[in-house]
Short mmCIF file of C-alpha atoms and ligand atoms in Angstrom, two decimals:
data_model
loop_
_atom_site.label_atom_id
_atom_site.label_comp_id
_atom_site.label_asym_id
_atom_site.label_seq_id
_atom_site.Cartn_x
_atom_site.Cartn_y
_atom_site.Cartn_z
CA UNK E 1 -38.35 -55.65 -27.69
CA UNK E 2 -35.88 -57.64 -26.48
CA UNK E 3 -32.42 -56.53 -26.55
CA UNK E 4 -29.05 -57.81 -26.60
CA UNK E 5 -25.26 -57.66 -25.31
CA UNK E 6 -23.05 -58.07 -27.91
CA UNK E 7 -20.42 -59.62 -25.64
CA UNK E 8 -22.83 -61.83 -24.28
CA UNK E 9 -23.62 -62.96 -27.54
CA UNK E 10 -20.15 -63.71 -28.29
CA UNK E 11 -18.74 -60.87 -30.40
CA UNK E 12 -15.38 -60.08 -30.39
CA UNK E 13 -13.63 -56.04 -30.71
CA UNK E 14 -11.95 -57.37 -33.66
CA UNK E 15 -14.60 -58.21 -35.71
CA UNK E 16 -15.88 -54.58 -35.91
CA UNK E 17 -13.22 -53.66 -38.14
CA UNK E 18 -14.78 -56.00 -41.04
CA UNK E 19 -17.72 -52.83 -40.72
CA UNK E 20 -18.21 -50.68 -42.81
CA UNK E 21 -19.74 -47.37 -41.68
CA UNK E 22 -23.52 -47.88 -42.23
CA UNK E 23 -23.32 -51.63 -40.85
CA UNK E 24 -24.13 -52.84 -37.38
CA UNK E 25 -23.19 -56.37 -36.96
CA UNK E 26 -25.74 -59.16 -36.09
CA UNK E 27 -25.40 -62.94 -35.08
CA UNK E 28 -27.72 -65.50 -37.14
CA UNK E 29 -29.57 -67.28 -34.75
CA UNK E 30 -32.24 -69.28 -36.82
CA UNK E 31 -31.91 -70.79 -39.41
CA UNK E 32 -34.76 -72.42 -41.44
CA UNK E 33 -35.09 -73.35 -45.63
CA UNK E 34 -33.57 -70.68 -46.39
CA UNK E 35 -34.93 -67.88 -43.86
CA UNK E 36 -32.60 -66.41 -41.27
CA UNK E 37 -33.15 -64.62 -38.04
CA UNK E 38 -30.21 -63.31 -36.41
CA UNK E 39 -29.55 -61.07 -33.03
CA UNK E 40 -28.18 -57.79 -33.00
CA UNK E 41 -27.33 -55.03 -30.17
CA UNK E 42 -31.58 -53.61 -30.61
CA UNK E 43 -33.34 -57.01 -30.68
CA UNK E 44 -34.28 -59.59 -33.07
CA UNK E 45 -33.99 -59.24 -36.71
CA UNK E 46 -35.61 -61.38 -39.61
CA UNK E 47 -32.58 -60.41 -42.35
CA UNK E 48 -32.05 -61.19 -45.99
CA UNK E 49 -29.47 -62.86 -47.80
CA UNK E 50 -29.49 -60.86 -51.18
CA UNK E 51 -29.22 -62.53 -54.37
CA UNK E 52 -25.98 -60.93 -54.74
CA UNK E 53 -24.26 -63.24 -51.76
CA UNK E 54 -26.05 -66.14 -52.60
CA UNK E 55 -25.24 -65.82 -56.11
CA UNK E 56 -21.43 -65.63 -54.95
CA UNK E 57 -22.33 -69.00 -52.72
CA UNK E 58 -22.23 -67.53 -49.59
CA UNK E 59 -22.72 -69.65 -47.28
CA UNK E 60 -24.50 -68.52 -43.68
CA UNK E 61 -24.94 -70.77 -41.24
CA UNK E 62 -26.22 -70.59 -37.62
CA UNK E 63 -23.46 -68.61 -35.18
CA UNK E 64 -22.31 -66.63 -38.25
CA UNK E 65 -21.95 -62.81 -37.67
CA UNK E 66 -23.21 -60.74 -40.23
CA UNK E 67 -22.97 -57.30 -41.36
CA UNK E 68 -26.43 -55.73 -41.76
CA UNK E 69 -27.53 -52.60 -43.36
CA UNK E 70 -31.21 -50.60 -42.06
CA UNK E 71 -33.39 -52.90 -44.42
CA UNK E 72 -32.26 -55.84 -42.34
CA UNK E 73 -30.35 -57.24 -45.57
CA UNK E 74 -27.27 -58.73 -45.05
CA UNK E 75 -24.42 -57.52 -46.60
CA UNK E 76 -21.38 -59.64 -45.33
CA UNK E 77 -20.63 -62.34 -43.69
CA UNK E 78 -17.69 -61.59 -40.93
CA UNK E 79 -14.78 -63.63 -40.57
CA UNK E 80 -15.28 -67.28 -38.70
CA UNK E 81 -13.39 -68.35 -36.10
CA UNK E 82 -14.69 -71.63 -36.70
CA UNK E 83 -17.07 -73.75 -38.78
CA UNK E 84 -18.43 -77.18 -38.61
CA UNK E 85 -18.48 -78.39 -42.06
CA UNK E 86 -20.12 -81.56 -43.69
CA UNK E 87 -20.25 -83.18 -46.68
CA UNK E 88 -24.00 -82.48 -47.13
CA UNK E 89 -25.67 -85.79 -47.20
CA UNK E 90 -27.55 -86.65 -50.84
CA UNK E 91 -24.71 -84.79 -52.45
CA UNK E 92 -21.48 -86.09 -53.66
CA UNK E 93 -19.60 -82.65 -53.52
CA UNK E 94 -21.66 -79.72 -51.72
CA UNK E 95 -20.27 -78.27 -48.10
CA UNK E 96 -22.63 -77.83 -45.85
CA UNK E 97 -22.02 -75.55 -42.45
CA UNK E 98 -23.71 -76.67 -39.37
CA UNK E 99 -22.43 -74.33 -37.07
CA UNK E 100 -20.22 -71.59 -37.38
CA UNK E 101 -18.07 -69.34 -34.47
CA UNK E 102 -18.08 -72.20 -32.14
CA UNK E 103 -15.99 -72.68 -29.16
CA UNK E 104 -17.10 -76.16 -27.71
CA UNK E 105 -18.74 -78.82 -29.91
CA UNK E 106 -20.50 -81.32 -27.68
CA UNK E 107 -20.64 -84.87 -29.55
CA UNK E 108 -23.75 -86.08 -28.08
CA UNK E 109 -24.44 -90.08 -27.93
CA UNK E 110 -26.79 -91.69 -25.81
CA UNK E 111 -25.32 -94.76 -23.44
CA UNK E 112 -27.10 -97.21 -24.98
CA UNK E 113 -27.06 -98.62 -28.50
CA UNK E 114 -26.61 -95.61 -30.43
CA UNK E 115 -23.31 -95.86 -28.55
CA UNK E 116 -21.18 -96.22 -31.53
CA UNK E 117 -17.08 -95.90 -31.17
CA UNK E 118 -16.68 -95.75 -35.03
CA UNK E 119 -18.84 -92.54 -35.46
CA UNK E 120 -17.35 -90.92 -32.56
CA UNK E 121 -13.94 -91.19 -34.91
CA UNK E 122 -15.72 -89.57 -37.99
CA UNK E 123 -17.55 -86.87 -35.70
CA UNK E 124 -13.74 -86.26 -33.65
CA UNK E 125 -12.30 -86.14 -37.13
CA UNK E 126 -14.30 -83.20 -38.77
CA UNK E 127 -14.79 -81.13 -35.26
CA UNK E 128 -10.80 -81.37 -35.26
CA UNK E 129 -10.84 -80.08 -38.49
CA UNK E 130 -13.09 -76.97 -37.66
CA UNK E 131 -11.54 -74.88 -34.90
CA UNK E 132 -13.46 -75.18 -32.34
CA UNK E 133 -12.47 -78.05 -29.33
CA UNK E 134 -14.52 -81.12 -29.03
CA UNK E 135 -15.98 -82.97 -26.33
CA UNK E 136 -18.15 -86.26 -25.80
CA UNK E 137 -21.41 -85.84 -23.76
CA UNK E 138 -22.63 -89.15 -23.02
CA UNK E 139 -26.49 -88.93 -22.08
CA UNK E 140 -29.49 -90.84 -20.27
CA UNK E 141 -26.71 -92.26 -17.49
CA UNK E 142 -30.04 -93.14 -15.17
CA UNK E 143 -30.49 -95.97 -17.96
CA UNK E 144 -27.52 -97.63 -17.04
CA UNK E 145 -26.96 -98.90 -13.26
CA UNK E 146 -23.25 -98.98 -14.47
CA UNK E 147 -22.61 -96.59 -17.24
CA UNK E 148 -18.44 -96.63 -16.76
CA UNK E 149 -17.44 -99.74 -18.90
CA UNK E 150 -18.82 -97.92 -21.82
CA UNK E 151 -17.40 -94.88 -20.87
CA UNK E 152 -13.86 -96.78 -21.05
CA UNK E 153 -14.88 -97.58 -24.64
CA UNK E 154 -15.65 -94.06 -25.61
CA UNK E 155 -12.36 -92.45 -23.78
CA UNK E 156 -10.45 -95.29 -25.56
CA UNK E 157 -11.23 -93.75 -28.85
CA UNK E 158 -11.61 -90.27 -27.86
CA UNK E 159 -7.68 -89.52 -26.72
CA UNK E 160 -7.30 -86.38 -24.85
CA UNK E 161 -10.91 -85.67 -25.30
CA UNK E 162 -13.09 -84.61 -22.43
CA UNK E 163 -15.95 -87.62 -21.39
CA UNK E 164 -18.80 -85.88 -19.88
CA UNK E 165 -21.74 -88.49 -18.29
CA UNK E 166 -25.36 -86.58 -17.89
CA UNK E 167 -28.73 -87.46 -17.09
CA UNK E 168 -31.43 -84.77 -17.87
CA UNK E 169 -33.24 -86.81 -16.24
CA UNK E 170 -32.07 -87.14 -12.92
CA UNK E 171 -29.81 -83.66 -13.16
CA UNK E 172 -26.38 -86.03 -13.30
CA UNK E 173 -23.38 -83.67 -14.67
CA UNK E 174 -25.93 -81.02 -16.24
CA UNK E 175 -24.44 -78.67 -14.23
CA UNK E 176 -20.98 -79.49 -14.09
CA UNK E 177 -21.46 -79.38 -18.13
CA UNK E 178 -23.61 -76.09 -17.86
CA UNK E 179 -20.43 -74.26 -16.20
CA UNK E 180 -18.24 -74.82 -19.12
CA UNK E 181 -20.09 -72.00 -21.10
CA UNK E 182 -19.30 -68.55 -19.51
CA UNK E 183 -20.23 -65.61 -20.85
CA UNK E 184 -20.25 -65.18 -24.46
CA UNK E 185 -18.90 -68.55 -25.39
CA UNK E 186 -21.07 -70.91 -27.43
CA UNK E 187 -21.72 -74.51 -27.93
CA UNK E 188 -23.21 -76.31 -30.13
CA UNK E 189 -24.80 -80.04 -29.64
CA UNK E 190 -24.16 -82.80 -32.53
CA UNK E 191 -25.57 -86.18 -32.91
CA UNK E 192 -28.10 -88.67 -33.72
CA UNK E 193 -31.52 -88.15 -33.61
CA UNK E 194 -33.28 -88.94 -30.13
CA UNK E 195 -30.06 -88.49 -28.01
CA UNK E 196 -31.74 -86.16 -25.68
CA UNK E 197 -30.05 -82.75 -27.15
CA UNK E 198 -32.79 -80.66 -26.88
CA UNK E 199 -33.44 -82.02 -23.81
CA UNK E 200 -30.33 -81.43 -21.92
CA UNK E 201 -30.47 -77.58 -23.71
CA UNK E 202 -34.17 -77.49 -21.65
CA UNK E 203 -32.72 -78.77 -18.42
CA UNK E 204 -30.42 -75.83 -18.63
CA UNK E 205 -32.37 -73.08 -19.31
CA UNK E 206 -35.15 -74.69 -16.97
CA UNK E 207 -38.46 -74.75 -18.87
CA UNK E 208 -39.57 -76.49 -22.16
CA UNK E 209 -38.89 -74.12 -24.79
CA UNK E 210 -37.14 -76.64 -27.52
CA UNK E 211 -39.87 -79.78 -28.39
CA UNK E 212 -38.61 -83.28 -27.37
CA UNK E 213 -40.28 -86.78 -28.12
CA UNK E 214 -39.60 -90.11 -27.41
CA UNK E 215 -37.49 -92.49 -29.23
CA UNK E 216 -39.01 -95.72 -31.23
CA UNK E 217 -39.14 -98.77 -28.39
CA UNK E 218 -37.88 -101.15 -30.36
CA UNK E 219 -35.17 -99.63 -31.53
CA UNK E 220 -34.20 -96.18 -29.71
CA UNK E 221 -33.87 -94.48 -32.57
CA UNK E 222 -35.08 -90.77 -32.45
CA UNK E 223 -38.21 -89.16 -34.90
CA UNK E 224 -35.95 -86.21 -36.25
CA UNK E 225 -37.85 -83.92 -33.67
CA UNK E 226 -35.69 -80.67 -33.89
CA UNK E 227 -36.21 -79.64 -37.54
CA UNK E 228 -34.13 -76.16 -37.59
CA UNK E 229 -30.38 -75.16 -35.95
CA UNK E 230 -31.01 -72.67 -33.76
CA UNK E 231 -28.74 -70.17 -31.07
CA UNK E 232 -29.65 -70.33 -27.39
CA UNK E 233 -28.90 -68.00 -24.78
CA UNK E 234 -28.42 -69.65 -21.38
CA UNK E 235 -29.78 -67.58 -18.37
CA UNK E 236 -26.41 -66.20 -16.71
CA UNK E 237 -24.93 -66.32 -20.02
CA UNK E 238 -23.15 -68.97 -23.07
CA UNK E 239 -24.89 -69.86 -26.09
CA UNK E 240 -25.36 -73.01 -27.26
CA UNK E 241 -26.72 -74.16 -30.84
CA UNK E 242 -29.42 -77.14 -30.75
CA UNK E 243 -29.25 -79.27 -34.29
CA UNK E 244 -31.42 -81.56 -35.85
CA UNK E 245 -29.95 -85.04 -35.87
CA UNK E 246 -27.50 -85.95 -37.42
CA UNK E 247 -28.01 -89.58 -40.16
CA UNK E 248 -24.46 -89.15 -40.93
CA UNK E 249 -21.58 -86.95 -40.66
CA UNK E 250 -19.93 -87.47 -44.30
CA UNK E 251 -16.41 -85.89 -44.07
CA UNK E 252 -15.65 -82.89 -46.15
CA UNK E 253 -12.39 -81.19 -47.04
CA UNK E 254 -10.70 -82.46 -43.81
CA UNK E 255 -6.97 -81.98 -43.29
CA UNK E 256 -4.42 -84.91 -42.43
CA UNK E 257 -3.98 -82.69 -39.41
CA UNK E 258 -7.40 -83.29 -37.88
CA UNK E 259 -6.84 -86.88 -38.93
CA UNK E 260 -4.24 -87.16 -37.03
CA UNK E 261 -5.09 -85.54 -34.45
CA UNK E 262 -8.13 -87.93 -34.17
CA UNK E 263 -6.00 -90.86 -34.43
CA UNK E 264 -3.27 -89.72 -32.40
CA UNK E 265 -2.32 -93.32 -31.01
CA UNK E 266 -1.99 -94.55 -34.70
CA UNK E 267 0.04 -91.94 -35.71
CA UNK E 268 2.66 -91.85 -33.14
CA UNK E 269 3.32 -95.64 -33.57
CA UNK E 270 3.93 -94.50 -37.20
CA UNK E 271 6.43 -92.66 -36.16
CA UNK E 272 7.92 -95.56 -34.98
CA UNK E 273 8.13 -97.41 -38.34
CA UNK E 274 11.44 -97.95 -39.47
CA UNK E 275 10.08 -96.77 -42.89
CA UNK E 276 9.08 -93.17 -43.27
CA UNK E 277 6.34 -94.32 -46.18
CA UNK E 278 5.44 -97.80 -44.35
CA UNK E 279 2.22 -98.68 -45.40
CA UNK E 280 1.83 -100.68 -42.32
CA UNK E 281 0.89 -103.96 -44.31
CA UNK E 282 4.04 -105.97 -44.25
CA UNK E 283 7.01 -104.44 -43.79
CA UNK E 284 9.98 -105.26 -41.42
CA UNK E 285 10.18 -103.34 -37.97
CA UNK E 286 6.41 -102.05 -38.40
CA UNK E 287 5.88 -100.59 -35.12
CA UNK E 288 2.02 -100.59 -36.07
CA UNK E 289 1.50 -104.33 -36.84
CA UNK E 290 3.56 -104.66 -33.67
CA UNK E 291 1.04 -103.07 -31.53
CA UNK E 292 -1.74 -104.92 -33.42
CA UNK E 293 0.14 -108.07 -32.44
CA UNK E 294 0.40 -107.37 -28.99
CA UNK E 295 -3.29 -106.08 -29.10
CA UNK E 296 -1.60 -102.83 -27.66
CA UNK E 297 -4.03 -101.67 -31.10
CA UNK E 298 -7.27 -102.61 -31.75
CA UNK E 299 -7.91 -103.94 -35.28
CA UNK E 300 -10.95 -101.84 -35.73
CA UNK E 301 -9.39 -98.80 -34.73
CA UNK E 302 -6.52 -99.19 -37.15
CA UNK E 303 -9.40 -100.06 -39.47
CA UNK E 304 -11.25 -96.96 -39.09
CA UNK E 305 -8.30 -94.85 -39.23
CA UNK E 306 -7.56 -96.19 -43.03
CA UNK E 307 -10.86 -95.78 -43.75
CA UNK E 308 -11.19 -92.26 -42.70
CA UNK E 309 -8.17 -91.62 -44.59
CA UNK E 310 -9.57 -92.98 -48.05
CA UNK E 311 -12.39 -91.19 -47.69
CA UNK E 312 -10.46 -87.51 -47.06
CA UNK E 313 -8.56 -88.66 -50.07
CA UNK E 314 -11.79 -89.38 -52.05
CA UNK E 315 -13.71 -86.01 -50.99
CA UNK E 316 -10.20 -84.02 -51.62
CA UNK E 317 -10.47 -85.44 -55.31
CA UNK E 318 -13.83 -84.58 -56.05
CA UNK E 319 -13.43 -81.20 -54.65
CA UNK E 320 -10.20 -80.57 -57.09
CA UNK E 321 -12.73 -81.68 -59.68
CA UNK E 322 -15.46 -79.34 -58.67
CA UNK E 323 -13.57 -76.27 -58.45
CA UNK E 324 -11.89 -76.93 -61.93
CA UNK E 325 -15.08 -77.17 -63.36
CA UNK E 326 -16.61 -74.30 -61.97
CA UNK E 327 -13.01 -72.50 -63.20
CA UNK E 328 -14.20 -74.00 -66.12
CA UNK E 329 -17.33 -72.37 -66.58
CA UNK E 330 -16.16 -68.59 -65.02
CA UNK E 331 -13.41 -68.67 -68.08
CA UNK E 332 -16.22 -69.76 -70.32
CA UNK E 333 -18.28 -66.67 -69.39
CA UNK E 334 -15.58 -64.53 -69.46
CA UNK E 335 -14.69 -65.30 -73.16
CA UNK E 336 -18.33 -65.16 -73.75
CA UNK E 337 -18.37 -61.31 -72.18
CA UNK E 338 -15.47 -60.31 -74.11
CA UNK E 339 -16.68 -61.49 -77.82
CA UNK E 340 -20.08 -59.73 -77.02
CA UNK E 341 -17.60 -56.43 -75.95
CA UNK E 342 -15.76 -56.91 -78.87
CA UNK E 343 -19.28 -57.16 -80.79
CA UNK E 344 -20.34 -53.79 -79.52
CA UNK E 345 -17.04 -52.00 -80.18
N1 GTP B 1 -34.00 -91.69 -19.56
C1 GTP B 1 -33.64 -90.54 -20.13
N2 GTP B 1 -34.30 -90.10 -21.20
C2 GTP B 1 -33.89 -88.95 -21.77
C3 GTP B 1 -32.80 -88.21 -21.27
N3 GTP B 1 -32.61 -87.14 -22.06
C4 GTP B 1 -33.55 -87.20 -23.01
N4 GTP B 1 -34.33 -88.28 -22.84
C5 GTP B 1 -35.48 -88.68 -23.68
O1 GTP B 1 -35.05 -89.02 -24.97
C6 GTP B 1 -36.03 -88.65 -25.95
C7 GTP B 1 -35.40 -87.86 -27.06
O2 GTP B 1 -34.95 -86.61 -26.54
P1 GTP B 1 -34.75 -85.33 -27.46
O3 GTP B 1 -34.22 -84.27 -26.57
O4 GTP B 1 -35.96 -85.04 -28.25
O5 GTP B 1 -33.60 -85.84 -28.44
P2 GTP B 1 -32.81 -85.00 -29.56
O6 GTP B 1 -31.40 -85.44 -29.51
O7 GTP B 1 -33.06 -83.56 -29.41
O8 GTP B 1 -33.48 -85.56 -30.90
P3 GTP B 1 -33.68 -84.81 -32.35
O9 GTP B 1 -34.26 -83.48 -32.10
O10 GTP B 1 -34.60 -85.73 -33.08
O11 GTP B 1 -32.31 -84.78 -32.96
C8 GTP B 1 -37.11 -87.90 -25.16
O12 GTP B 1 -38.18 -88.79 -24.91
C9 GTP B 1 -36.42 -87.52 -23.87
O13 GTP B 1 -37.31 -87.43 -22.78
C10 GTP B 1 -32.13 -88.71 -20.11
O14 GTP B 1 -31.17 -88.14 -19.60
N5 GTP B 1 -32.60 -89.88 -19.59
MG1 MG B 2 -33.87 -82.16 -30.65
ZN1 ZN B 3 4.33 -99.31 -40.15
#
């Protein structure tokens, strides 16, 4: 059986105090309706997630590190460094990790017309939020004969961000990108459906282990190919986490840090206002409307940045709501418990 190299797959010295005695710790590397496989120091494990954890809503996601006792059930999860965290789509309240313990999160978009500045924002926005450092991986440059005007586009929304252009087709800045993940450091590749994730995660580890398919013609838009997140190890070491695609990326529980740190053109003309509370609509000496009047700001970005802002406001909310509810119903049970006690006595 394969075996592994805990440093190689990322582990860190500290983490081995969260141990107890009888545990060895193992990294979840599939995961798929509800099944997990996960690496650990002796090979490959298929491990459980008792009722117990799930019961408590633990949540394990793909890159999570989890303490595992001889029958391969799990017994904790360790301490993140990071998660990426959605809104899950369908649902108006319910978190849902796609990647946890990540160093690099590569927003993938293809140049082309998936190329979307708006959900760049929303995707900057929650990987800002999450701990790990994001960066923009523009594919399928061979379509293109000149990719860099959209490029400008993207880097004009993405401040500080690195702009990486690739071709898996032609090899263009597969490598450059491969280099960023030494040893032990993982990745993980978000995005719409039909990008070419999968396919640039192929190019690097040089054969066709991860199934690809072709977008629609008339449209571009991918078939949902990759079905399950999984954990890749790169030959000469990094991981890097393949996802299905993304339909949307609904913001959950996201600070006004991350916001602003998304927006960080916005929110330094703020600081300009004369008004610490300026709403930015119509007061004197707005250093915002300023910069939309001398197009220093586009509208749209200014537009997206309030919208992003409701919408934190609006998931906040209905998170206060959920966890008083579910306070709600623990105090409920707890009365419950103590009558039947009191029955019994
Ligand atoms: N021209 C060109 N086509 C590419 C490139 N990369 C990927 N493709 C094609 O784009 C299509 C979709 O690629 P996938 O790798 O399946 O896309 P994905 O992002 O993994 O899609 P999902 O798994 O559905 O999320 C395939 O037909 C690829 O051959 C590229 O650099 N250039
Ligand atoms: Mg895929
Ligand atoms: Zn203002």
């Amino acid at each position: 059986m394969h075996t592994f190299d805990l440093g190689e797959l990322g582990f860190e010295p500290g983490l081995a105090e969260a141990l107890e005695a009888h545990q060895i710790p193992a990294r979840v590397a599939v995961e798929h309706r509800g099944q997990y496989v996960a690496y650990a120091e002796h090979g490959e494990l298929r491990v459980r997630l008792p009722g117990r954890l799930r019961h408590e809503g633990a949540d394990v996601a793909v890159g999570d590190w989890v303490a595992v006792a001889d029958d391969a059930v799990v017994q904790a999860v360790l301490p993140r460094r990071s998660a990426i965290v959605r809104n899950a789509a369908g649902f108006a309240t319910s978190a849902q990790t796609l990647a946890a313990n990540v160093d690099v999160a590569f927003v993938a978009t293809s140049l082309g017309p998936d190329l979307e500045p708006r959900r760049i924002e929303r995707y900057l926005v929650s990987i800002w939020e999450s701990g790990a450092s994001p960066e923009i991986v523009l594919t399928k440059a061979d379509r293109l004969d000149d990719p860099w005007r959209l490029v400008a586009e993207v880097e004009a929304v993405a401040l500080g961000v690195p702009v990486h252009v690739v071709s898996a087709l032609t090899g263009q800045g597969c490598d450059a990108l491969r280099h960023r993940l030494t040893a032990g450091t993982t990745a993980v590749l978000l995005g719409s459906s039909g990008v070419g994730k999968s396919t640039l995660v192929n190019r690097w580890l040089g054969q066709e282990l991860l199934a690809t398919a072709e977008t629609r013609a008339d449209d571009d838009e991918g078939r949902h190919t990759t079905t399950r997140r999984e954990l890749i190890l790169l030959p000469g070491g990094g991981l890097v986490i393949d996802t299905p695609g993304l339909r949307e990326l609904q913001l959950w529980d996201v600070g006004e840090a991350a916001l602003g740190e998304a927006f960080a053109d916005v929110e330094e003309l703020a600081g300009d206002c004369r008004f610490n509370d300026c709403s930015h609509t119509r007061e004197p000496d707005c250093a915002v409307l300023a910069a939309l009047d001398s197009g220093e700001l586009p509208h749209e970005r200014l537009d997206s940045w309030r919208k992003l802002q409701k919408e934190l406001r609006a998931v906040a909310l209905r998170h206060d709501a959920r966890l008083r509810k579910e306070e709600a119903r623990k105090w409920r049970l707890r009365v419950r418990e103590g009558r039947a006690r009191a029955r019994l006595r």
